[in-house]
XYZ file of C-alpha atoms in Angstrom:
701
model
C 2.218 -5.252 49.001
C 4.589 -2.833 49.294
C 4.305 -3.375 52.403
C 5.327 -6.832 52.302
C 8.156 -6.290 50.899
C 9.161 -4.111 53.195
C 9.051 -6.664 56.127
C 10.948 -9.561 54.092
C 14.161 -9.958 55.230
C 17.563 -9.479 53.225
C 17.555 -13.494 53.516
C 14.532 -13.623 51.819
C 14.416 -10.865 48.958
C 18.308 -13.443 48.166
C 16.320 -16.293 47.684
C 13.526 -15.235 45.858
C 15.619 -13.307 43.397
C 18.041 -16.509 42.872
C 14.256 -17.805 42.607
C 13.368 -15.423 39.783
C 16.502 -15.558 38.070
C 16.477 -18.353 35.319
C 12.755 -17.069 33.962
C 13.665 -13.745 34.144
C 17.135 -14.815 32.373
C 15.248 -15.862 29.716
C 12.620 -12.836 29.574
C 15.270 -10.157 29.074
C 17.905 -12.294 26.443
C 15.152 -13.333 23.875
C 12.825 -10.257 23.849
C 15.937 -7.625 25.068
C 18.754 -9.065 24.105
C 19.651 -12.007 21.328
C 16.012 -11.081 18.815
C 17.028 -6.875 18.020
C 20.596 -8.574 17.550
C 20.009 -11.413 15.415
C 17.170 -9.101 13.770
C 19.199 -6.690 13.475
C 22.404 -9.447 12.090
C 20.466 -10.940 9.239
C 18.889 -7.575 8.136
C 22.563 -6.012 8.359
C 22.027 -4.673 4.710
C 19.248 -2.326 5.290
C 20.573 -0.887 8.733
C 24.312 -0.825 7.243
C 25.305 -0.058 10.510
C 27.853 -1.826 13.461
C 26.532 -3.558 15.389
C 28.514 -2.326 18.570
C 25.848 1.064 17.351
C 23.173 -0.502 18.840
C 24.482 -2.804 21.942
C 24.199 0.878 23.988
C 20.496 0.397 23.217
C 20.138 -3.461 23.603
C 22.014 -2.847 27.579
C 19.766 0.179 28.305
C 16.641 -1.985 27.549
C 18.022 -5.050 28.495
C 18.709 -3.981 32.046
C 15.410 -2.010 32.470
C 13.168 -5.124 31.617
C 15.695 -6.932 34.039
C 15.003 -5.500 37.285
C 11.541 -4.941 35.826
C 10.559 -7.966 36.225
C 12.024 -8.951 39.411
C 11.026 -5.916 41.805
C 7.908 -6.602 39.949
C 7.590 -9.610 41.778
C 9.039 -8.214 44.805
C 5.986 -5.974 45.302
C 3.298 -7.914 43.821
C 4.457 -11.660 45.610
C 5.683 -13.405 48.465
C 7.565 -16.345 48.831
C 4.704 -19.209 48.127
C 3.190 -16.901 45.244
C 6.518 -15.658 43.438
C 6.692 -19.714 42.028
C 2.975 -19.068 39.853
C 5.074 -15.528 38.418
C 8.090 -17.663 37.898
C 6.154 -19.935 36.398
C 3.938 -17.115 33.863
C 7.669 -15.659 33.410
C 8.443 -18.812 31.765
C 5.452 -19.511 29.907
C 5.843 -16.406 28.077
C 9.128 -16.496 27.695
C 9.024 -20.080 25.986
C 5.117 -18.852 23.206
C 7.688 -15.552 22.295
C 11.063 -18.353 21.716
C 8.861 -21.012 20.100
C 6.915 -18.418 17.971
C 9.877 -16.791 17.097
C 11.748 -19.539 15.504
C 8.321 -22.120 14.684
C 5.391 -20.473 14.439
C 6.079 -16.993 12.417
C 4.721 -17.583 9.164
C 6.724 -16.746 6.002
C 5.654 -13.336 5.023
C 7.519 -10.559 2.127
C 10.002 -8.168 3.864
C 8.688 -4.472 5.161
C 8.907 -2.880 2.602
C 5.193 -0.813 3.835
C 2.391 -3.110 2.255
C 0.128 -4.072 3.406
C -0.357 -7.872 4.970
C -3.269 -9.646 4.117
C -3.154 -12.086 7.088
C -6.922 -13.638 5.761
C -3.965 -16.254 3.413
C -2.362 -17.127 6.545
C -5.194 -17.745 9.026
C -4.054 -21.325 9.410
C -0.667 -20.581 10.806
C -2.722 -18.099 13.297
C -5.072 -20.054 14.548
C -1.671 -22.867 15.722
C -0.018 -19.008 16.761
C -3.392 -19.038 19.660
C -3.315 -22.569 20.399
C -0.077 -23.087 20.880
C -0.021 -19.816 23.186
C -2.735 -20.932 24.652
C -2.131 -24.573 25.255
C 1.854 -23.823 26.667
C 0.439 -20.741 28.910
C -2.396 -23.363 30.244
C -0.449 -26.408 30.766
C 2.477 -25.300 32.238
C 0.429 -22.970 35.069
C -1.294 -25.338 35.247
C 0.877 -27.961 36.102
C 3.114 -25.591 38.778
C -0.195 -25.469 40.394
C -0.038 -29.087 40.266
C 4.128 -29.717 41.715
C 5.063 -26.630 43.146
C 8.962 -27.076 43.815
C 9.167 -29.989 41.133
C 7.763 -27.899 38.723
C 9.705 -24.933 39.228
C 13.330 -27.174 39.719
C 12.544 -27.910 35.824
C 11.338 -24.453 34.536
C 14.839 -23.667 35.370
C 16.558 -26.041 34.280
C 15.074 -25.306 30.773
C 15.420 -21.751 31.556
C 18.876 -21.151 32.173
C 18.861 -24.002 29.253
C 17.328 -21.565 26.436
C 19.298 -18.102 27.623
C 22.621 -20.697 27.643
C 22.141 -21.727 23.695
C 20.539 -18.185 22.782
C 23.657 -16.345 24.721
C 25.737 -18.817 22.598
C 24.112 -18.063 19.735
C 24.343 -14.331 19.937
C 27.997 -14.736 20.652
C 28.929 -16.869 17.293
C 26.325 -13.623 15.447
C 28.954 -11.445 16.612
C 31.867 -13.103 16.486
C 31.184 -13.798 12.594
C 29.542 -10.561 12.003
C 30.185 -8.639 8.772
C 29.806 -5.480 7.617
C 27.867 -5.468 4.258
C 29.424 -4.231 1.147
C 27.277 -1.536 0.754
C 28.633 -0.305 4.419
C 31.700 1.309 3.522
C 30.468 1.954 -0.688
C 27.764 3.071 -2.786
C 25.923 5.698 -4.515
C 26.871 9.956 -3.515
C 25.498 12.181 -4.878
C 27.978 14.142 -6.579
C 26.820 15.603 -9.812
C 22.934 14.690 -8.717
C 21.902 17.836 -10.630
C 24.227 17.891 -13.825
C 23.686 16.778 -16.821
C 25.527 16.999 -20.603
C 24.784 19.746 -23.032
C 24.370 17.426 -26.261
C 23.122 14.173 -25.620
C 21.224 12.630 -22.749
C 19.313 9.738 -21.349
C 17.611 10.638 -18.760
C 15.374 7.644 -16.579
C 13.209 8.882 -13.207
C 12.381 4.926 -11.531
C 9.064 5.835 -9.590
C 8.629 3.018 -7.266
C 5.449 0.568 -7.257
C 3.792 3.355 -10.180
C 2.053 0.803 -11.916
C 0.633 1.735 -15.462
C -3.136 1.626 -13.969
C -1.936 3.826 -11.324
C -0.780 6.637 -13.619
C -3.973 6.687 -16.110
C -5.677 7.184 -13.028
C -3.456 10.009 -12.434
C -3.057 11.096 -16.125
C -7.525 10.987 -16.722
C -8.181 12.609 -13.192
C -8.929 16.291 -12.429
C -6.104 17.799 -11.503
C -3.940 16.266 -13.446
C -2.216 19.794 -15.227
C -2.763 19.567 -19.028
C -0.163 18.597 -21.366
C 2.035 18.041 -18.195
C 3.274 14.136 -19.920
C 3.004 15.379 -23.473
C 6.069 15.087 -26.445
C 6.238 11.278 -24.071
C 4.572 7.285 -25.020
C 2.528 5.413 -22.578
C 3.934 2.010 -23.651
C 0.607 0.427 -20.852
C 0.816 -3.394 -21.120
C 4.915 -3.089 -20.573
C 6.140 -6.379 -18.408
C 9.119 -5.680 -15.363
C 10.651 -8.936 -16.073
C 10.791 -9.003 -11.773
C 8.830 -8.655 -8.054
C 10.343 -7.125 -5.906
C 12.744 -3.788 -6.739
C 15.355 -6.106 -5.782
C 15.004 -8.157 -8.590
C 13.630 -4.959 -10.741
C 15.483 -2.537 -10.889
C 18.687 -4.824 -12.272
C 16.233 -5.460 -15.238
C 16.257 -1.810 -15.569
C 20.158 -1.283 -15.270
C 20.905 -4.299 -17.234
C 18.493 -6.360 -19.004
C 19.282 -9.601 -16.972
C 16.069 -12.170 -15.582
C 16.451 -14.031 -13.202
C 15.383 -17.689 -13.250
C 14.921 -19.067 -9.157
C 16.745 -21.919 -10.498
C 19.795 -19.608 -9.890
C 21.338 -18.997 -7.223
C 20.547 -14.936 -6.225
C 24.641 -13.785 -5.199
C 24.952 -15.967 -9.350
C 22.404 -13.405 -10.677
C 23.733 -10.375 -8.811
C 27.416 -11.101 -9.906
C 27.284 -12.451 -14.024
C 24.491 -8.936 -14.495
C 27.940 -7.895 -14.421
C 30.126 -9.201 -15.889
C 28.867 -8.337 -19.286
C 27.188 -4.795 -19.876
C 28.164 -3.385 -22.709
C 25.504 -0.342 -23.021
C 27.309 0.632 -20.160
C 30.625 0.213 -21.634
C 29.455 2.249 -24.989
C 28.105 4.650 -22.781
C 31.469 5.334 -21.249
C 33.965 4.302 -23.979
C 31.335 7.232 -25.834
C 31.732 10.354 -23.558
C 28.775 10.218 -21.319
C 29.201 10.629 -17.471
C 27.165 7.728 -16.136
C 25.597 7.938 -12.435
C 23.341 5.809 -10.982
C 20.988 7.484 -7.575
C 19.763 4.470 -6.161
C 21.249 1.798 -3.076
C 23.985 -0.437 -3.630
C 21.514 -3.262 -2.362
C 19.496 -3.085 -6.174
C 22.855 -2.925 -7.875
C 25.192 -5.379 -6.289
C 28.650 -6.002 -7.341
C 28.310 -3.135 -10.149
C 32.061 -3.143 -11.460
C 33.505 -0.106 -11.048
C 34.007 2.508 -13.464
C 30.425 1.802 -14.471
C 29.171 4.792 -12.967
C 30.874 7.954 -12.292
C 28.901 8.432 -8.479
C 29.987 4.952 -7.651
C 32.793 4.703 -4.607
C 34.061 4.099 -1.052
C 30.834 6.209 1.460
C 31.595 6.571 5.115
C 29.112 4.794 8.079
C 25.636 5.766 8.541
C 24.885 6.752 12.836
C 22.433 6.848 14.307
C 20.575 10.048 14.545
C 17.468 9.653 17.372
C 18.536 7.197 19.715
C 14.754 6.904 20.935
C 12.823 6.514 17.643
C 15.771 3.519 16.713
C 15.101 1.592 20.250
C 11.110 2.126 19.446
C 11.357 1.515 15.968
C 13.646 -2.104 17.098
C 12.100 -3.048 19.490
C 8.622 -2.865 17.366
C 10.096 -4.746 15.108
C 10.880 -7.220 18.208
C 6.927 -7.600 18.782
C 5.834 -7.541 15.650
C 8.395 -11.269 15.490
C 7.569 -12.680 19.444
C 4.614 -11.821 19.961
C 1.163 -14.355 18.782
C 0.384 -13.135 15.236
C -3.003 -12.071 16.173
C -1.688 -9.198 17.855
C 1.033 -8.552 14.570
C -0.738 -6.456 12.905
C -0.893 -3.604 16.391
C 2.839 -4.611 15.388
C 3.518 -3.352 11.408
C 5.853 -1.208 10.358
C 7.963 -0.275 7.159
C 11.534 -0.664 6.839
C 11.867 2.730 5.697
C 10.602 4.034 9.037
C 12.416 1.042 11.264
C 15.636 2.631 9.200
C 14.442 6.552 9.516
C 16.374 7.202 12.351
C 19.736 6.603 10.509
C 21.713 9.247 8.738
C 24.171 9.534 6.321
C 27.466 10.214 7.067
C 28.004 11.384 4.460
C 26.801 12.571 0.454
C 25.088 9.207 0.317
C 21.588 9.682 -2.362
C 18.665 8.502 -0.364
C 15.816 7.312 -2.052
C 13.759 9.866 -0.651
C 11.080 11.794 -2.301
C 10.998 14.361 0.525
C 15.041 14.649 0.130
C 15.374 14.747 -3.378
C 12.772 17.257 -4.004
C 14.541 19.631 -1.636
C 17.627 18.930 -2.856
C 16.724 19.735 -5.956
C 15.844 22.708 -4.698
C 19.573 23.036 -2.392
C 21.257 22.617 -5.926
C 18.698 25.999 -7.065
C 19.135 24.285 -11.463
C 20.673 22.534 -12.970
C 24.013 22.315 -14.280
C 25.176 21.861 -17.329
C 29.116 20.113 -17.070
C 28.987 17.591 -19.640
C 28.385 16.822 -23.630
C 26.552 13.453 -22.666
C 25.002 12.316 -19.849
C 22.759 9.240 -18.230
C 21.405 10.268 -15.207
C 18.965 6.896 -12.970
C 17.046 8.233 -10.378
C 15.421 6.223 -7.956
C 13.018 7.783 -6.225
C 10.739 6.331 -3.337
C 7.499 7.237 -6.083
C 4.634 5.590 -4.501
C 6.149 2.846 -2.203
C 3.516 2.174 1.038
C 3.297 4.301 3.156
C 2.714 7.816 2.066
C 4.188 9.622 3.370
C 4.443 12.837 1.248
C 1.451 15.094 -0.103
C 0.989 16.245 -3.011
C 3.144 19.311 -1.887
C 5.634 17.028 -1.437
C 4.996 17.772 2.506
C 5.864 15.288 4.737
C 2.516 13.684 5.935
C 2.183 10.942 8.694
C 1.214 7.217 8.107
C -2.333 6.568 6.059
C -3.168 10.123 5.773
C -2.300 10.471 2.322
C -3.921 8.553 -0.722
C -0.999 7.460 -3.265
C -2.311 9.609 -5.883
C -1.740 12.345 -4.164
C 2.214 11.033 -2.913
C 1.616 10.656 -7.136
C 0.703 13.981 -7.337
C 4.572 15.757 -5.568
C 6.152 13.042 -7.565
C 5.032 14.275 -10.670
C 5.853 17.967 -9.345
C 9.281 17.060 -8.613
C 9.863 15.399 -11.915
C 7.704 18.649 -13.769
C 10.554 20.549 -12.170
C 13.535 18.677 -13.237
C 11.716 18.261 -17.247
C 11.609 22.503 -16.325
C 14.842 22.891 -16.271
C 15.715 21.059 -18.873
C 13.750 23.245 -21.781
C 15.908 26.009 -19.429
C 18.932 25.085 -20.217
C 17.604 23.752 -23.791
C 18.851 20.223 -23.452
C 15.211 18.651 -23.042
C 15.192 18.209 -27.140
C 17.930 16.415 -28.194
C 17.733 13.972 -24.889
C 15.963 10.560 -24.073
C 13.472 11.191 -20.919
C 12.297 7.790 -19.626
C 9.170 7.728 -16.197
C 8.214 4.724 -15.463
C 7.561 2.694 -12.088
C 10.280 -0.188 -10.847
C 7.335 -2.945 -11.481
C 3.378 -2.761 -10.273
C 1.323 -2.220 -6.964
C 1.408 -3.611 -3.714
C -1.254 -5.480 -3.403
C -2.999 -8.980 -2.935
C -3.360 -10.811 -6.425
C -1.372 -9.123 -7.877
C 1.790 -9.749 -9.136
C 3.019 -6.419 -9.346
C 3.405 -7.250 -13.427
C 3.139 -3.562 -15.074
C 5.121 -0.511 -14.172
C 4.321 2.675 -16.452
C 6.511 3.584 -18.883
C 6.737 6.455 -20.988
C 9.187 7.715 -22.708
C 10.546 10.421 -24.898
C 12.440 10.137 -27.934
C 15.245 13.312 -29.071
C 13.023 16.079 -30.993
C 10.221 13.828 -30.115
C 7.375 16.525 -29.912
C 3.114 15.601 -30.329
C 0.677 14.701 -27.517
C 0.801 12.461 -25.294
C 0.299 9.247 -26.974
C -0.745 5.596 -26.027
C 1.416 1.951 -27.267
C -0.458 -1.330 -25.981
C 2.978 -4.214 -27.724
C 3.338 -6.402 -25.457
C 6.836 -5.328 -24.805
C 9.573 -6.124 -21.351
C 11.684 -4.730 -19.419
C 13.953 -6.360 -21.734
C 13.650 -4.338 -24.333
C 15.025 -1.366 -22.493
C 18.353 -1.423 -23.065
C 18.199 -1.958 -26.730
C 15.351 1.461 -26.360
C 18.255 3.474 -26.048
C 20.608 2.537 -27.467
C 18.339 3.415 -30.411
C 18.704 6.589 -29.204
C 22.304 7.090 -29.922
C 23.433 4.703 -32.232
C 22.520 3.850 -35.289
C 23.231 -0.089 -35.176
C 21.020 -1.263 -32.134
C 20.269 -4.861 -33.418
C 23.292 -6.149 -31.014
C 20.918 -5.674 -28.204
C 17.644 -6.995 -29.164
C 14.423 -4.864 -30.471
C 12.792 -2.335 -29.405
C 9.673 -1.550 -27.496
C 9.898 0.519 -30.876
C 10.492 -3.128 -32.753
C 7.477 -5.033 -31.620
C 3.688 -4.977 -31.949
C 0.408 -5.653 -30.461
C 0.520 -9.316 -32.624
C 3.989 -9.480 -32.096
C 4.596 -13.771 -31.064
C 6.927 -12.959 -27.999
C 6.865 -14.699 -24.372
C 7.201 -12.146 -21.092
C 8.596 -13.741 -17.996
C 8.513 -12.478 -14.849
C 10.286 -13.875 -11.248
C 8.415 -12.540 -8.198
C 9.349 -14.050 -4.541
C 8.797 -17.348 -3.088
C 7.274 -15.504 -0.562
C 5.553 -12.535 -2.069
C 3.590 -16.122 -3.853
C 1.763 -16.622 -0.758
C -0.956 -13.329 -2.086
C -1.008 -14.184 -5.653
C -3.917 -16.762 -6.391
C -2.007 -18.165 -8.989
C -2.703 -22.720 -9.290
C 1.070 -23.921 -9.602
C 1.970 -26.363 -7.286
C 5.719 -24.871 -7.286
C 8.549 -25.007 -4.659
C 7.593 -23.240 -1.990
C 11.539 -22.227 -1.292
C 11.921 -21.056 -4.515
C 11.516 -16.643 -6.872
C 8.307 -17.982 -9.034
C 8.694 -17.471 -12.426
C 5.348 -16.362 -14.797
C 3.799 -16.499 -17.920
C 2.714 -13.504 -18.604
C -0.888 -12.838 -20.722
C -1.293 -10.133 -22.824
C -4.039 -9.199 -20.575
C -1.764 -7.921 -18.155
C -5.031 -7.946 -15.166
C -6.148 -11.471 -16.156
C -4.454 -13.517 -13.034
C -6.517 -16.650 -14.982
C -4.217 -16.559 -18.338
C -1.234 -16.125 -15.854
C 1.089 -19.836 -16.272
C 3.791 -21.063 -13.912
C 7.186 -21.289 -15.937
C 7.964 -24.556 -14.410
C 11.297 -25.509 -16.670
C 11.106 -29.815 -15.066
C 8.010 -29.802 -17.215
C 8.529 -27.842 -20.430
C 9.819 -29.761 -23.490
C 10.977 -32.194 -21.401
C 12.323 -35.403 -22.694
C 13.530 -39.059 -21.099
C 16.654 -38.941 -22.628
C 18.965 -41.612 -23.562
C 22.577 -40.473 -23.337
C 24.326 -40.123 -27.263
C 20.981 -39.557 -30.035
C 20.929 -37.084 -31.677
C 17.800 -34.618 -31.216
C 17.604 -34.187 -34.828
C 15.288 -30.883 -36.685
C 15.888 -31.964 -39.906
C 14.107 -35.598 -40.691
C 11.821 -36.521 -38.520
C 12.567 -37.177 -34.493
C 10.564 -38.166 -31.420
C 13.207 -35.812 -29.157
C 12.517 -33.428 -31.695
C 8.955 -33.791 -31.399
C 8.935 -33.578 -28.194
C 10.789 -29.717 -27.738
C 8.087 -27.769 -29.352
C 7.459 -24.868 -26.611
C 8.700 -21.464 -27.597
C 10.338 -23.420 -31.034
C 9.563 -22.538 -34.393
C 10.052 -25.626 -36.565
C 10.653 -24.142 -40.029
C 12.903 -24.872 -42.999
C 14.374 -27.770 -41.902
C 15.768 -26.558 -38.797
C 14.836 -24.725 -34.886
C 13.904 -21.616 -34.270
C 14.938 -20.182 -31.266
C 13.381 -17.088 -29.365
C 15.075 -15.551 -26.620
C 14.963 -18.228 -24.516
C 14.898 -22.237 -24.830
C 14.435 -24.907 -21.628
C 14.931 -28.415 -22.545
C 14.806 -31.097 -19.454
C 16.056 -34.086 -19.940
C 15.051 -36.634 -17.942
C 18.635 -39.043 -18.178
C 17.367 -42.930 -18.447
C 20.963 -44.361 -18.707
C 22.939 -42.356 -17.048
C 26.862 -42.948 -15.178
C 28.401 -40.749 -13.218
C 30.691 -37.772 -14.571
C 30.715 -35.047 -16.531
C 28.574 -34.274 -19.426
C 29.048 -32.796 -23.092
C 25.818 -30.695 -24.961
C 26.425 -30.807 -28.384
C 25.040 -27.971 -31.061
C 24.802 -27.285 -34.443
C 23.178 -24.746 -36.450
C 21.914 -23.993 -39.595
C 21.310 -19.643 -39.250
C 21.873 -16.768 -37.457
C 19.602 -14.092 -37.031
C 22.607 -10.705 -37.452
C 26.323 -10.799 -37.585
C 26.011 -12.814 -34.611
C 23.958 -13.924 -31.733
C 25.989 -14.924 -27.872
C 23.439 -18.186 -26.173
C 24.730 -17.635 -22.298
C 23.929 -21.722 -21.119
C 22.478 -22.619 -18.069
C 22.831 -26.329 -16.602
C 19.810 -26.491 -13.405
C 20.395 -22.449 -12.712
C 24.166 -22.635 -13.122
C 25.791 -21.360 -15.711
C 28.268 -23.170 -17.828
C 28.864 -21.845 -20.754
C 28.680 -18.950 -23.872
C 28.827 -19.419 -26.980
C 29.242 -16.809 -29.600
C 27.254 -18.041 -33.434
C 27.844 -16.570 -36.316
C 27.487 -17.378 -40.034
C 31.237 -18.488 -41.039
C 30.451 -21.622 -38.445
C 27.002 -23.086 -38.876
C 27.090 -26.366 -39.182
C 30.226 -26.599 -36.919
C 30.344 -28.651 -34.029
C 29.426 -26.845 -30.598
C 29.968 -28.152 -27.506
C 29.651 -27.286 -23.599
C 31.125 -29.354 -20.650
C 28.249 -29.671 -17.906
C 30.478 -30.841 -14.602
C 28.487 -33.899 -12.711
C 27.609 -31.651 -9.763
C 25.501 -29.887 -12.115
C 23.130 -32.877 -13.000
C 20.762 -33.512 -9.854
C 19.050 -36.993 -9.804
C 19.515 -37.835 -13.407
C 17.689 -34.620 -14.784
C 18.836 -32.084 -16.382
C 17.601 -28.339 -17.613
C 19.320 -26.198 -20.312
C 18.159 -23.140 -20.118
C 19.495 -21.728 -23.388
C 19.710 -17.566 -23.159
C 19.579 -14.957 -26.790
C 20.508 -11.637 -25.350
C 20.867 -10.263 -29.198
C 18.168 -11.877 -30.522
C 16.280 -9.745 -32.424
C 12.773 -9.166 -35.202
C 13.697 -10.043 -38.674
C 11.506 -6.648 -38.832
C 14.423 -4.541 -36.950
C 16.831 -5.682 -39.211
C 14.564 -5.523 -43.030
C 12.400 -3.362 -42.557
C 10.710 -3.939 -45.575
C 10.308 -7.106 -43.672
C 7.350 -7.945 -41.401
C 8.560 -10.414 -39.885
C 8.078 -8.934 -36.247
C 8.785 -12.463 -34.185
C 12.067 -12.373 -31.971
C 14.564 -14.528 -33.404
C 18.053 -15.324 -32.602
C 19.683 -19.344 -33.740
C 18.216 -22.017 -35.497
C 19.290 -25.039 -34.288
C 19.618 -28.507 -36.625
C 20.364 -30.972 -34.166
C 21.698 -31.501 -30.136
C 22.898 -33.935 -27.994
C 24.447 -35.121 -24.532
C 27.219 -37.842 -24.380
C-alpha cells in the first residue's frame, strides 16, 4: 500500500484529501475538539481551570487525529476504495455524535462508585443496535450508490462540523470561571486549636454506620481507640450525595426537591445563627472542605475562607489521558463504557493548587499533619471541620495511608488508615490538655455508594466535653437536622432555639426523618415511587434503616392534598372537612392541630382566578418563647413568620405571588427550624415529640 501511495501523483493526493476533508474533520471536531471542550465547561466546578489552559492539549490531539486519519487513508486506500473509508469514518462520527447527545443514560456523577449497568440494559440495547444499524446502513448505501452517497455524506458531515464549531464558539464566549475558581478554603490555621473550648468535626466521606461497626468489631481495631465516644447507629444524613450532605452538616437545613438547587444553596447561608454565635463569642471558625459544598457561604463565617489563586495543570500528559478517557466514556457505545470508567479524583489528579488551598484527600491531610509536627494552641476557642476523602471509592490509600493502586486495597484497609490519622490528631489534643474540654465528632457525610442503598445512614460518633467512658451505643432515630442543636448544647445553657439535640430524642420518639437523593442516583435504588424523573427524590426513612421495603416517597402532591374553594376556612377547632383531610404529621388535640418540624399541604384550587393569593393562619400555642416558620410555595420561599405567645389568636398573612401557582395547584410547605421537644424545655415532662406551633385555622383568599 505504501508503494501505491508513492505512485500517486500530487493531483490525485490532493483530490483524495479534499474528498476526505468532511468526514475526517467531523471525527476530529467531534472527538478531539467539541466533546472535551463541552465536558470541560459543563464540569468546570470540578476542574476550576481557565479554558485556555487545556487548549494546547486539544490542539495537539486534534492535529494528531486529523493527520492520522488522512495519512491512514492514503496508505491503505486508493481513489476508488477511499469512498468506503470515508463512509466508515462518517458512520463512526455520526454514531458518536448521536450517542453523546441522545443515547447516553443518566448516571450518577463519576465519584468513583461502580455503576450497575444492568439498570441501564434498555438503553444499552438501543445503543448497540443503533451503532450496528447505522454503520451497516451507511456502508450499504455507499456500496450501492458510491458517488451520490459520498456527496450526501459530505453535506451532512460539513453541517454537523459547523454546528459543533458554532456551539463551541458560543461556549467559549459565554464561558465564565465559577466563583469557586478563585475563592475557597485555605489551609491557613489547619492544625491550630483553642485552649479552652473546641468543636472538632471529622467528616469521613462515605463512611456508613455498618462499615464503622465492622471496623470496631474486627481484629485490627485498637482496643479503647474510641473510648469516650457515643456511637449513634441510626442517624439519617438527610441528603446524598456529598453536595447535599455537607450543607446539612453545616447548617441543618434540608433540601426540598421542589426548590431550585441554587436557591437552596443561597438560602441556607442567609440565616446562620449558630455560626454567628460562635464568632460573636470568641470562636476561631475554620472549615476545611471544598467550596462547592458550601456555595454562597457568607464572608466572615470562616476565617480561612477567601480569595485563592487559580489552579494549574501539573502533568499535561496525565491530564490529557484522563480527559480523553472521559471523552471515550461519553462517545463510545454503552457496552464499552465500563472500560473507560474513571472518578473525578482521577480526572483532576494532575491539577495542582497554586496556593495553599485545602484539598479533600486522606494522604495529603496525613502528610500535612506530619509536616506541621504538632497542633498549635493559638486561640481560646475554636471550631474546626475537616472533610477528608474517608472511604470514598475508588480506594486509593492503604492502612498506612500510603498511595495504592485502584482495586488493590479494601474499604476496611482504607478506613484503618483514616482512623490512624484521626487518632493521631486526637492524641495531639490529649497531649495539649484540650481534649477533655472539647466536643469531638467523627461522622460520615452519608452512607456507602452501592446498589440499593440510598446512602441514608452515615456513621456518627460524638464525644461531649468532660465525657469519659467506654464506647457506648445509642439507637435513637436522629437526623443531621439535630446536629446543630447537639453542638449548641455543648457551648450554651439554652440551646432550645436550635431544636432538640441527639440526646433529646429517644428510641420511642415519634419523628419524621426525610432524606433527599439525586434523581440520577434513584435509578440504582429499588424504591417503588412513581416520582418525577426530572426531580431529586425525598424519602421518608423508617427506623429500620436497611429495610428498603419500608421506605416511602415524600410526595407533596399527594400528602395532605385537598380540593379547596377559595376563602373557606380550614378550622381545627370544630368539625371541618378540610381539617379532617389534613392529618399527616399533625397532632390533633386540645381543639388545635400541632405541627412538628415540617408541614406540607397541597391545595387543588377549584375556583382560582389569576392573581396573587394571601395565605392566612392563626395559632393558639407556641412551644418555647418563639417559633419561626419558613413558608414555601411550590418550592420557593415566600416569607417567614415569627410566632410568639403574645401574638396568639392574631391573623398572620403571607402573600403568594401568582407565578408560584402552577396548574391551579399550590403546595404550601412550612418549616419550623426551632421545633422542640417538651422534655427539653421541662425535663419533668416525658413528652419527647418534636412540636412547634398549634394551629387554629388557615385559609387562602
